[in-house]
Amino acid sequence: MVAAASVVVAVGTATGMMSALDDGRVGDEARSRITGSPRPEQPPVLPSSSPPAAGASASAPPTAKPTARPAPAPTPTAKERQAASAADRLYRHPDSQVLDWVRAHPGDPRVAVIESRIAGQPAAVWFADFTPGTIASRVRAVTAGAAAQGRVPVVVPYAVPDRDCGGASEGGAPDLAAYDDWIDAFAEGLGSGEVVVVLEPDSIAQSDCLSDGGRAARFASLARAGRVLKTANPRARVYYDAGHSGWHPAARQAALLRQAGAASAASSDGVFSNVSNFRTTAAETAYDRQVLDALGGPAGLGAVIDTSRNGNGAPADDEWCDPAGRRIGRRPTLSTGEARIDAYLWVKLPGESDGCKGAPGTFSPSYAYELASS
């Protein structure tokens, strides 16, 4: 994958991400490749959710004050209740590498941080292995599980031919005809409830490796995919690849998106950005709005942003492979409060390696702890 992007997923069925196989669980190969790391001798101190007030002294003793009755908490307004409800509606798939690690290491002093700040958050479920015979049932297992809880799943079809231009995440369907059939089967599993589809990360932004004819054929297949998915489930929201704010200029990315059907209400609900990358939410918000403005199409088109690892933004040298000093970003929510930004999502699960702190897509507890406690 080019330096502008970030390794999305490991090869084959060991996707590394939350990835549903035949029984809805992560593949055994992925499990066996969870990377170990030295355990700290003392339990970590959980960082506070906010810094102390300016001028406050950590060592100064508190001033004695009379005990006072706490003021009653204000009653949430209807708008606040609606926002909280929207934030809580995303689905957390009950099986992933991070949950496997938490269950297997109850005595590890990092568990409290990793469990509460990563494993406890809803994240996308990836379908990255080309298994046409079982894809419908695997998708259905996820969407049915979400529907039973009244929640909204995020699913990622990731099987377009020549994905990642032969990089670490290479793989996918053998050709576009097979991919079209795979998408048809994928759509059968969407059910009738709300579902967010993050359609083929990097498939548009990283299409320069294709010939002109190959790019046109891929874009036609992606446009078809959006139509098939939305026809199968009119409540599905399908988003197309906008790369990220440090990659292509907004106008160029919009032109590519338009060729892939992202400006058509029949196939698209908008764009996604920052998948597996580190750009700040503010930068992505501005960029996505520029892309949408240049894209045209219905006024209702919006954007979703991967905030899983962007808490400190991108490193100064634009390193994309498990760079040090990063942290988790905003929690996933369907209520951002930002115009044209439909959701903040965790598409790349924090702690799953880009390929430097472990094999691509495998879970590294040391990396997860670093992200969660920075």
C-alpha positions as a Markdown table, in Angstrom:
| # | Residue | x | y | z |
|---|---|---|---|---|
| 1 | Met | 0.0 | 0.0 | 0.0 |
| 2 | Val | 1.3 | 3.4 | -0.8 |
| 3 | Ala | 2.6 | 5.6 | 2.0 |
| 4 | Ala | -0.4 | 7.9 | 1.9 |
| 5 | Ala | -2.6 | 5.0 | 3.1 |
| 6 | Ser | -2.2 | 2.5 | 5.9 |
| 7 | Val | -2.3 | -1.3 | 5.9 |
| 8 | Val | -5.9 | -2.2 | 6.2 |
| 9 | Val | -6.1 | -5.9 | 6.8 |
| 10 | Ala | -4.0 | -9.0 | 6.7 |
| 11 | Val | -4.0 | -11.5 | 3.8 |
| 12 | Gly | -6.8 | -14.0 | 3.5 |
| 13 | Thr | -9.1 | -15.1 | 6.2 |
| 14 | Ala | -6.9 | -13.8 | 9.0 |
| 15 | Thr | -8.1 | -10.3 | 8.5 |
| 16 | Gly | -7.1 | -9.0 | 11.9 |
| 17 | Met | -10.1 | -6.8 | 12.1 |
| 18 | Met | -13.4 | -7.9 | 13.6 |
| 19 | Ser | -14.1 | -10.4 | 10.8 |
| 20 | Ala | -16.9 | -12.8 | 10.7 |
| 21 | Leu | -16.1 | -16.3 | 9.3 |
| 22 | Asp | -18.6 | -19.1 | 8.9 |
| 23 | Asp | -19.5 | -19.3 | 12.5 |
| 24 | Gly | -19.3 | -15.5 | 13.1 |
| 25 | Arg | -15.9 | -15.7 | 14.8 |
| 26 | Val | -12.4 | -14.6 | 13.9 |
| 27 | Gly | -10.4 | -17.2 | 12.1 |
| 28 | Asp | -8.1 | -19.5 | 14.1 |
| 29 | Glu | -5.1 | -18.2 | 12.2 |
| 30 | Ala | -5.8 | -14.7 | 13.4 |
| 31 | Arg | -6.1 | -15.9 | 16.9 |
| 32 | Ser | -2.8 | -17.7 | 16.9 |
| 33 | Arg | -1.0 | -14.7 | 15.7 |
| 34 | Ile | -1.8 | -12.3 | 18.6 |
| 35 | Thr | 1.5 | -10.9 | 19.4 |
| 36 | Gly | 2.9 | -11.0 | 22.9 |
| 37 | Ser | 4.5 | -8.2 | 24.8 |
| 38 | Pro | 6.2 | -7.7 | 28.2 |
| 39 | Arg | 3.7 | -7.0 | 31.0 |
| 40 | Pro | 4.3 | -4.0 | 33.2 |
| 41 | Glu | 5.3 | -5.0 | 36.7 |
| 42 | Gln | 2.9 | -2.6 | 38.3 |
| 43 | Pro | -0.7 | -2.1 | 37.3 |
| 44 | Pro | -1.0 | 1.1 | 35.1 |
| 45 | Val | -2.6 | 4.2 | 36.4 |
| 46 | Leu | -5.6 | 5.0 | 34.3 |
| 47 | Pro | -5.2 | 8.5 | 32.8 |
| 48 | Ser | -7.9 | 10.9 | 33.8 |
| 49 | Ser | -10.5 | 11.8 | 31.3 |
| 50 | Ser | -9.5 | 15.5 | 31.5 |
| 51 | Pro | -6.4 | 17.4 | 32.6 |
| 52 | Pro | -6.3 | 19.2 | 35.9 |
| 53 | Ala | -7.4 | 22.8 | 35.9 |
| 54 | Ala | -4.7 | 25.3 | 35.1 |
| 55 | Gly | -2.7 | 26.3 | 38.1 |
| 56 | Ala | -3.8 | 23.3 | 40.1 |
| 57 | Ser | -1.2 | 21.5 | 42.2 |
| 58 | Ala | -1.2 | 17.7 | 42.3 |
| 59 | Ser | 0.4 | 17.7 | 45.7 |
| 60 | Ala | -1.5 | 20.5 | 47.4 |
| 61 | Pro | -3.8 | 19.2 | 50.1 |
| 62 | Pro | -7.5 | 19.9 | 49.6 |
| 63 | Thr | -9.0 | 22.7 | 51.6 |
| 64 | Ala | -11.4 | 21.5 | 54.2 |
| 65 | Lys | -15.0 | 22.5 | 53.4 |
| 66 | Pro | -18.3 | 21.8 | 55.0 |
| 67 | Thr | -20.1 | 18.8 | 53.6 |
| 68 | Ala | -22.7 | 20.1 | 51.1 |
| 69 | Arg | -25.6 | 18.3 | 49.6 |
| 70 | Pro | -24.9 | 17.7 | 45.9 |
| 71 | Ala | -26.9 | 19.6 | 43.5 |
| 72 | Pro | -29.5 | 17.6 | 41.6 |
| 73 | Ala | -28.3 | 16.6 | 38.1 |
| 74 | Pro | -30.1 | 18.5 | 35.4 |
| 75 | Thr | -32.8 | 16.6 | 33.6 |
| 76 | Pro | -31.6 | 15.8 | 30.0 |
| 77 | Thr | -33.6 | 17.6 | 27.3 |
| 78 | Ala | -35.3 | 15.7 | 24.6 |
| 79 | Lys | -32.6 | 16.7 | 22.2 |
| 80 | Glu | -29.9 | 15.5 | 24.6 |
| 81 | Arg | -31.7 | 12.2 | 25.1 |
| 82 | Gln | -32.0 | 11.7 | 21.4 |
| 83 | Ala | -28.3 | 12.4 | 20.9 |
| 84 | Ala | -27.4 | 9.9 | 23.6 |
| 85 | Ser | -29.7 | 7.3 | 22.1 |
| 86 | Ala | -28.1 | 7.8 | 18.7 |
| 87 | Ala | -24.6 | 7.5 | 20.2 |
| 88 | Asp | -25.6 | 4.2 | 21.8 |
| 89 | Arg | -27.1 | 2.6 | 18.8 |
| 90 | Leu | -24.0 | 1.2 | 17.1 |
| 91 | Tyr | -23.5 | -2.5 | 17.4 |
| 92 | Arg | -20.5 | -4.1 | 19.2 |
| 93 | His | -19.9 | -7.5 | 17.6 |
| 94 | Pro | -19.4 | -10.0 | 20.4 |
| 95 | Asp | -16.2 | -11.6 | 19.0 |
| 96 | Ser | -12.9 | -10.0 | 18.0 |
| 97 | Gln | -9.2 | -10.4 | 18.6 |
| 98 | Val | -9.2 | -7.8 | 21.3 |
| 99 | Leu | -12.1 | -9.5 | 23.2 |
| 100 | Asp | -10.3 | -12.8 | 22.8 |
| 101 | Trp | -7.2 | -11.3 | 24.3 |
| 102 | Val | -9.1 | -9.7 | 27.2 |
| 103 | Arg | -10.8 | -13.1 | 28.0 |
| 104 | Ala | -7.6 | -15.0 | 27.9 |
| 105 | His | -5.6 | -12.6 | 30.1 |
| 106 | Pro | -7.7 | -11.7 | 33.1 |
| 107 | Gly | -4.7 | -11.1 | 35.3 |
| 108 | Asp | -2.8 | -8.8 | 32.9 |
| 109 | Pro | -2.6 | -5.3 | 34.4 |
| 110 | Arg | -3.4 | -3.7 | 31.0 |
| 111 | Val | -6.8 | -5.4 | 30.8 |
| 112 | Ala | -8.8 | -2.7 | 32.5 |
| 113 | Val | -7.6 | 0.0 | 30.0 |
| 114 | Ile | -7.8 | -2.2 | 26.9 |
| 115 | Glu | -11.2 | -3.6 | 27.8 |
| 116 | Ser | -12.9 | -0.3 | 28.7 |
| 117 | Arg | -11.4 | 1.9 | 26.1 |
| 118 | Ile | -11.1 | -0.4 | 23.1 |
| 119 | Ala | -12.9 | -3.8 | 23.6 |
| 120 | Gly | -16.0 | -2.1 | 25.0 |
| 121 | Gln | -16.5 | 0.1 | 21.9 |
| 122 | Pro | -18.5 | -0.8 | 18.8 |
| 123 | Ala | -16.4 | -1.4 | 15.8 |
| 124 | Ala | -16.8 | -2.4 | 12.2 |
| 125 | Val | -17.0 | -6.1 | 11.1 |
| 126 | Trp | -14.8 | -6.8 | 8.1 |
| 127 | Phe | -15.5 | -9.4 | 5.3 |
| 128 | Ala | -12.1 | -9.7 | 3.6 |
| 129 | Asp | -11.9 | -13.3 | 2.5 |
| 130 | Phe | -13.4 | -14.4 | -0.8 |
| 131 | Thr | -15.8 | -17.1 | 0.2 |
| 132 | Pro | -18.8 | -16.8 | -2.0 |
| 133 | Gly | -20.6 | -19.9 | -0.7 |
| 134 | Thr | -20.9 | -18.6 | 2.9 |
| 135 | Ile | -20.8 | -14.8 | 2.6 |
| 136 | Ala | -24.6 | -14.3 | 2.8 |
| 137 | Ser | -24.9 | -16.4 | 6.0 |
| 138 | Arg | -21.9 | -14.7 | 7.6 |
| 139 | Val | -23.2 | -11.2 | 6.9 |
| 140 | Arg | -26.7 | -12.3 | 8.1 |
| 141 | Ala | -25.3 | -13.5 | 11.4 |
| 142 | Val | -23.9 | -10.0 | 12.0 |
| 143 | Thr | -27.0 | -8.0 | 10.9 |
| 144 | Ala | -29.4 | -10.4 | 12.7 |
| 145 | Gly | -27.3 | -10.1 | 15.9 |
| 146 | Ala | -27.5 | -6.3 | 15.7 |
| 147 | Ala | -31.2 | -6.3 | 14.9 |
| 148 | Ala | -31.9 | -8.5 | 17.9 |
| 149 | Gln | -30.4 | -5.7 | 20.1 |
| 150 | Gly | -32.0 | -2.9 | 18.2 |
| 151 | Arg | -28.5 | -1.6 | 17.1 |
| 152 | Val | -26.8 | -0.6 | 13.9 |
| 153 | Pro | -23.9 | -2.7 | 12.6 |
| 154 | Val | -21.1 | -1.4 | 10.5 |
| 155 | Val | -19.9 | -3.9 | 7.9 |
| 156 | Val | -17.0 | -3.6 | 5.5 |
| 157 | Pro | -17.0 | -5.6 | 2.2 |
| 158 | Tyr | -13.3 | -5.9 | 1.3 |
| 159 | Ala | -12.8 | -8.2 | -1.6 |
| 160 | Val | -12.4 | -6.1 | -4.8 |
| 161 | Pro | -9.9 | -7.6 | -7.2 |
| 162 | Asp | -6.3 | -6.2 | -7.0 |
| 163 | Arg | -7.0 | -4.5 | -3.7 |
| 164 | Asp | -4.1 | -2.7 | -2.1 |
| 165 | Cys | -2.2 | -2.9 | -5.5 |
| 166 | Gly | -0.5 | -6.1 | -4.4 |
| 167 | Gly | 0.6 | -4.7 | -1.0 |
| 168 | Ala | 0.3 | -6.3 | 2.4 |
| 169 | Ser | -3.5 | -6.4 | 2.1 |
| 170 | Glu | -3.5 | -8.0 | -1.3 |
| 171 | Gly | -6.2 | -10.5 | -2.1 |
| 172 | Gly | -9.9 | -10.4 | -3.0 |
| 173 | Ala | -12.0 | -11.9 | -5.7 |
| 174 | Pro | -10.2 | -13.3 | -8.7 |
| 175 | Asp | -12.0 | -11.0 | -11.2 |
| 176 | Leu | -14.8 | -8.5 | -11.3 |
| 177 | Ala | -17.4 | -11.0 | -12.5 |
| 178 | Ala | -16.7 | -13.1 | -9.4 |
| 179 | Tyr | -16.7 | -9.9 | -7.3 |
| 180 | Asp | -20.2 | -8.9 | -8.6 |
| 181 | Asp | -21.5 | -12.3 | -7.7 |
| 182 | Trp | -19.9 | -12.0 | -4.2 |
| 183 | Ile | -21.6 | -8.6 | -3.7 |
| 184 | Asp | -24.9 | -10.1 | -4.7 |
| 185 | Ala | -24.5 | -12.7 | -2.0 |
| 186 | Phe | -23.3 | -10.2 | 0.5 |
| 187 | Ala | -26.4 | -8.1 | -0.1 |
| 188 | Glu | -28.6 | -11.1 | 0.7 |
| 189 | Gly | -27.3 | -11.0 | 4.2 |
| 190 | Leu | -28.1 | -7.4 | 4.9 |
| 191 | Gly | -31.5 | -8.0 | 6.3 |
| 192 | Ser | -34.0 | -5.2 | 6.6 |
| 193 | Gly | -32.7 | -3.2 | 9.5 |
| 194 | Glu | -30.4 | -0.2 | 9.6 |
| 195 | Val | -26.8 | -1.0 | 8.6 |
| 196 | Val | -23.8 | 1.1 | 7.6 |
| 197 | Val | -21.7 | -0.3 | 4.7 |
| 198 | Val | -18.1 | 1.0 | 4.4 |
| 199 | Leu | -17.6 | -0.1 | 0.8 |
| 200 | Glu | -14.1 | -1.3 | -0.1 |
| 201 | Pro | -11.5 | 0.9 | 1.7 |
| 202 | Asp | -8.8 | 2.2 | -0.7 |
| 203 | Ser | -10.6 | 1.0 | -3.8 |
| 204 | Ile | -11.0 | 4.5 | -5.2 |
| 205 | Ala | -8.2 | 6.6 | -3.6 |
| 206 | Gln | -5.7 | 3.8 | -4.4 |
| 207 | Ser | -6.6 | 3.1 | -7.9 |
| 208 | Asp | -3.6 | 4.6 | -9.7 |
| 209 | Cys | -2.0 | 1.2 | -10.0 |
| 210 | Leu | -4.7 | 0.1 | -12.5 |
| 211 | Ser | -4.8 | 0.9 | -16.2 |
| 212 | Asp | -7.4 | 3.3 | -17.4 |
| 213 | Gly | -9.6 | 0.5 | -18.5 |
| 214 | Gly | -9.1 | -1.4 | -15.3 |
| 215 | Arg | -10.0 | 1.6 | -13.3 |
| 216 | Ala | -13.1 | 2.2 | -15.3 |
| 217 | Ala | -14.2 | -1.4 | -14.9 |
| 218 | Arg | -13.6 | -1.3 | -11.1 |
| 219 | Phe | -15.5 | 1.9 | -10.7 |
| 220 | Ala | -18.4 | 0.4 | -12.7 |
| 221 | Ser | -18.4 | -2.6 | -10.5 |
| 222 | Leu | -18.4 | -0.4 | -7.3 |
| 223 | Ala | -21.3 | 1.7 | -8.7 |
| 224 | Arg | -23.2 | -1.6 | -9.3 |
| 225 | Ala | -22.3 | -2.8 | -5.8 |
| 226 | Gly | -23.9 | 0.3 | -4.2 |
| 227 | Arg | -27.1 | -0.2 | -6.2 |
| 228 | Val | -27.3 | -3.9 | -5.3 |
| 229 | Leu | -26.7 | -3.3 | -1.6 |
| 230 | Lys | -29.3 | -0.5 | -1.4 |
| 231 | Thr | -31.8 | -2.4 | -3.4 |
| 232 | Ala | -31.5 | -5.4 | -1.2 |
| 233 | Asn | -32.0 | -3.2 | 1.9 |
| 234 | Pro | -33.3 | 0.3 | 1.4 |
| 235 | Arg | -32.3 | 1.1 | 5.0 |
| 236 | Ala | -28.6 | 0.3 | 4.3 |
| 237 | Arg | -26.4 | 3.4 | 4.1 |
| 238 | Val | -23.5 | 2.9 | 1.7 |
| 239 | Tyr | -20.4 | 5.0 | 1.8 |
| 240 | Tyr | -17.6 | 5.2 | -0.8 |
| 241 | Asp | -13.8 | 5.6 | -0.4 |
| 242 | Ala | -12.6 | 9.2 | -0.1 |
| 243 | Gly | -9.1 | 8.4 | 1.1 |
| 244 | His | -8.1 | 11.0 | 3.7 |
| 245 | Ser | -7.1 | 14.6 | 3.9 |
| 246 | Gly | -3.4 | 14.0 | 3.4 |
| 247 | Trp | -3.8 | 12.0 | 0.1 |
| 248 | His | -5.6 | 13.4 | -3.0 |
| 249 | Pro | -6.9 | 17.0 | -3.3 |
| 250 | Ala | -10.6 | 17.1 | -2.7 |
| 251 | Ala | -11.5 | 18.0 | -6.3 |
| 252 | Arg | -9.5 | 15.1 | -7.7 |
| 253 | Gln | -11.0 | 12.6 | -5.2 |
| 254 | Ala | -14.5 | 13.8 | -5.9 |
| 255 | Ala | -13.9 | 13.3 | -9.7 |
| 256 | Leu | -12.9 | 9.7 | -9.0 |
| 257 | Leu | -15.8 | 9.1 | -6.6 |
| 258 | Arg | -18.3 | 10.4 | -9.2 |
| 259 | Gln | -17.0 | 7.9 | -11.7 |
| 260 | Ala | -17.6 | 5.1 | -9.1 |
| 261 | Gly | -21.3 | 6.1 | -8.6 |
| 262 | Ala | -20.8 | 7.9 | -5.3 |
| 263 | Ala | -22.9 | 10.9 | -6.4 |
| 264 | Ser | -25.9 | 8.8 | -7.2 |
| 265 | Ala | -28.6 | 8.3 | -4.6 |
| 266 | Ala | -29.3 | 4.9 | -6.1 |
| 267 | Ser | -26.0 | 3.6 | -5.0 |
| 268 | Ser | -24.5 | 6.0 | -2.4 |
| 269 | Asp | -25.2 | 7.8 | 0.9 |
| 270 | Gly | -21.9 | 9.6 | 0.8 |
| 271 | Val | -18.2 | 9.0 | 1.5 |
| 272 | Phe | -15.9 | 7.7 | 4.2 |
| 273 | Ser | -12.4 | 8.8 | 5.1 |
| 274 | Asn | -9.4 | 8.2 | 7.3 |
| 275 | Val | -9.8 | 4.4 | 7.4 |
| 276 | Ser | -6.7 | 3.0 | 9.2 |
| 277 | Asn | -5.1 | 6.4 | 9.2 |
| 278 | Phe | -4.5 | 9.1 | 11.8 |
| 279 | Arg | -5.7 | 12.4 | 10.4 |
| 280 | Thr | -7.5 | 14.6 | 13.0 |
| 281 | Thr | -11.3 | 14.7 | 13.0 |
| 282 | Ala | -11.2 | 18.4 | 12.3 |
| 283 | Ala | -9.0 | 17.9 | 9.2 |
| 284 | Glu | -11.2 | 15.1 | 8.0 |
| 285 | Thr | -14.4 | 17.1 | 8.6 |
| 286 | Ala | -13.1 | 20.0 | 6.5 |
| 287 | Tyr | -11.8 | 17.7 | 3.8 |
| 288 | Asp | -15.0 | 15.5 | 3.6 |
| 289 | Arg | -17.1 | 18.6 | 3.2 |
| 290 | Gln | -14.9 | 19.8 | 0.4 |
| 291 | Val | -15.2 | 16.4 | -1.3 |
| 292 | Leu | -18.9 | 16.4 | -1.0 |
| 293 | Asp | -19.2 | 19.9 | -2.3 |
| 294 | Ala | -17.1 | 19.0 | -5.3 |
| 295 | Leu | -18.9 | 15.7 | -5.8 |
| 296 | Gly | -22.3 | 17.2 | -6.2 |
| 297 | Gly | -25.3 | 14.8 | -6.1 |
| 298 | Pro | -28.2 | 14.9 | -3.6 |
| 299 | Ala | -28.0 | 17.3 | -0.7 |
| 300 | Gly | -28.4 | 14.5 | 1.7 |
| 301 | Leu | -25.1 | 12.9 | 0.9 |
| 302 | Gly | -22.8 | 12.8 | 4.0 |
| 303 | Ala | -19.6 | 11.4 | 5.3 |
| 304 | Val | -18.4 | 9.1 | 8.0 |
| 305 | Ile | -14.9 | 9.3 | 9.6 |
| 306 | Asp | -12.7 | 6.6 | 11.1 |
| 307 | Thr | -11.7 | 8.1 | 14.4 |
| 308 | Ser | -10.2 | 4.9 | 15.9 |
| 309 | Arg | -6.6 | 6.1 | 16.1 |
| 310 | Asn | -6.6 | 9.8 | 15.3 |
| 311 | Gly | -6.6 | 11.2 | 18.8 |
| 312 | Asn | -3.1 | 12.8 | 18.4 |
| 313 | Gly | -3.4 | 13.2 | 14.6 |
| 314 | Ala | -0.9 | 12.0 | 12.1 |
| 315 | Pro | 2.8 | 11.9 | 12.9 |
| 316 | Ala | 4.9 | 14.8 | 11.4 |
| 317 | Asp | 6.7 | 12.4 | 9.1 |
| 318 | Asp | 3.5 | 10.9 | 7.9 |
| 319 | Glu | 4.6 | 7.4 | 9.0 |
| 320 | Trp | 1.6 | 5.1 | 8.5 |
| 321 | Cys | 2.8 | 1.8 | 9.9 |
| 322 | Asp | 2.0 | 1.6 | 13.6 |
| 323 | Pro | 3.6 | 5.0 | 14.4 |
| 324 | Ala | 4.5 | 5.8 | 18.0 |
| 325 | Gly | 2.7 | 8.5 | 20.0 |
| 326 | Arg | -0.8 | 7.9 | 18.5 |
| 327 | Arg | -3.9 | 7.5 | 20.6 |
| 328 | Ile | -7.5 | 6.5 | 20.2 |
| 329 | Gly | -9.9 | 9.1 | 19.0 |
| 330 | Arg | -13.5 | 10.0 | 19.5 |
| 331 | Arg | -15.8 | 7.3 | 20.5 |
| 332 | Pro | -18.0 | 5.8 | 17.7 |
| 333 | Thr | -21.4 | 7.6 | 17.4 |
| 334 | Leu | -24.1 | 8.2 | 14.9 |
| 335 | Ser | -24.7 | 11.7 | 16.4 |
| 336 | Thr | -21.7 | 13.9 | 15.6 |
| 337 | Gly | -23.4 | 17.3 | 15.8 |
| 338 | Glu | -21.5 | 18.3 | 12.7 |
| 339 | Ala | -23.3 | 19.2 | 9.4 |
| 340 | Arg | -22.8 | 16.5 | 6.7 |
| 341 | Ile | -20.8 | 14.3 | 9.1 |
| 342 | Asp | -23.1 | 11.3 | 9.6 |
| 343 | Ala | -21.0 | 9.3 | 12.0 |
| 344 | Tyr | -17.7 | 8.8 | 13.7 |
| 345 | Leu | -16.8 | 5.1 | 13.4 |
| 346 | Trp | -14.1 | 2.7 | 14.5 |
| 347 | Val | -13.4 | 1.0 | 11.2 |
| 348 | Lys | -9.8 | -0.1 | 12.1 |
| 349 | Leu | -9.9 | -1.6 | 15.5 |
| 350 | Pro | -7.1 | 0.0 | 17.7 |
| 351 | Gly | -4.3 | -2.4 | 18.6 |
| 352 | Glu | -4.5 | -4.4 | 15.3 |
| 353 | Ser | -1.2 | -3.9 | 13.6 |
| 354 | Asp | -0.4 | -2.3 | 10.3 |
| 355 | Gly | 2.5 | -4.7 | 10.0 |
| 356 | Cys | 5.3 | -3.1 | 12.1 |
| 357 | Lys | 4.3 | -4.1 | 15.7 |
| 358 | Gly | 3.1 | -7.5 | 14.5 |
| 359 | Ala | 1.9 | -9.2 | 11.3 |
| 360 | Pro | -0.6 | -7.1 | 9.4 |
| 361 | Gly | -4.0 | -7.3 | 11.0 |
| 362 | Thr | -3.0 | -9.1 | 14.2 |
| 363 | Phe | -3.7 | -7.8 | 17.7 |
| 364 | Ser | -0.8 | -6.4 | 19.7 |
| 365 | Pro | -1.7 | -5.7 | 23.4 |
| 366 | Ser | 1.3 | -3.5 | 23.8 |
| 367 | Tyr | 0.2 | -1.3 | 20.9 |
| 368 | Ala | -3.4 | -1.3 | 22.1 |
| 369 | Tyr | -2.3 | -0.2 | 25.5 |
| 370 | Glu | -0.1 | 2.5 | 24.1 |
| 371 | Leu | -3.1 | 3.8 | 22.0 |
| 372 | Ala | -5.5 | 3.6 | 24.9 |
| 373 | Ser | -3.4 | 5.1 | 27.6 |
| 374 | Ser | -1.5 | 7.9 | 25.7 |
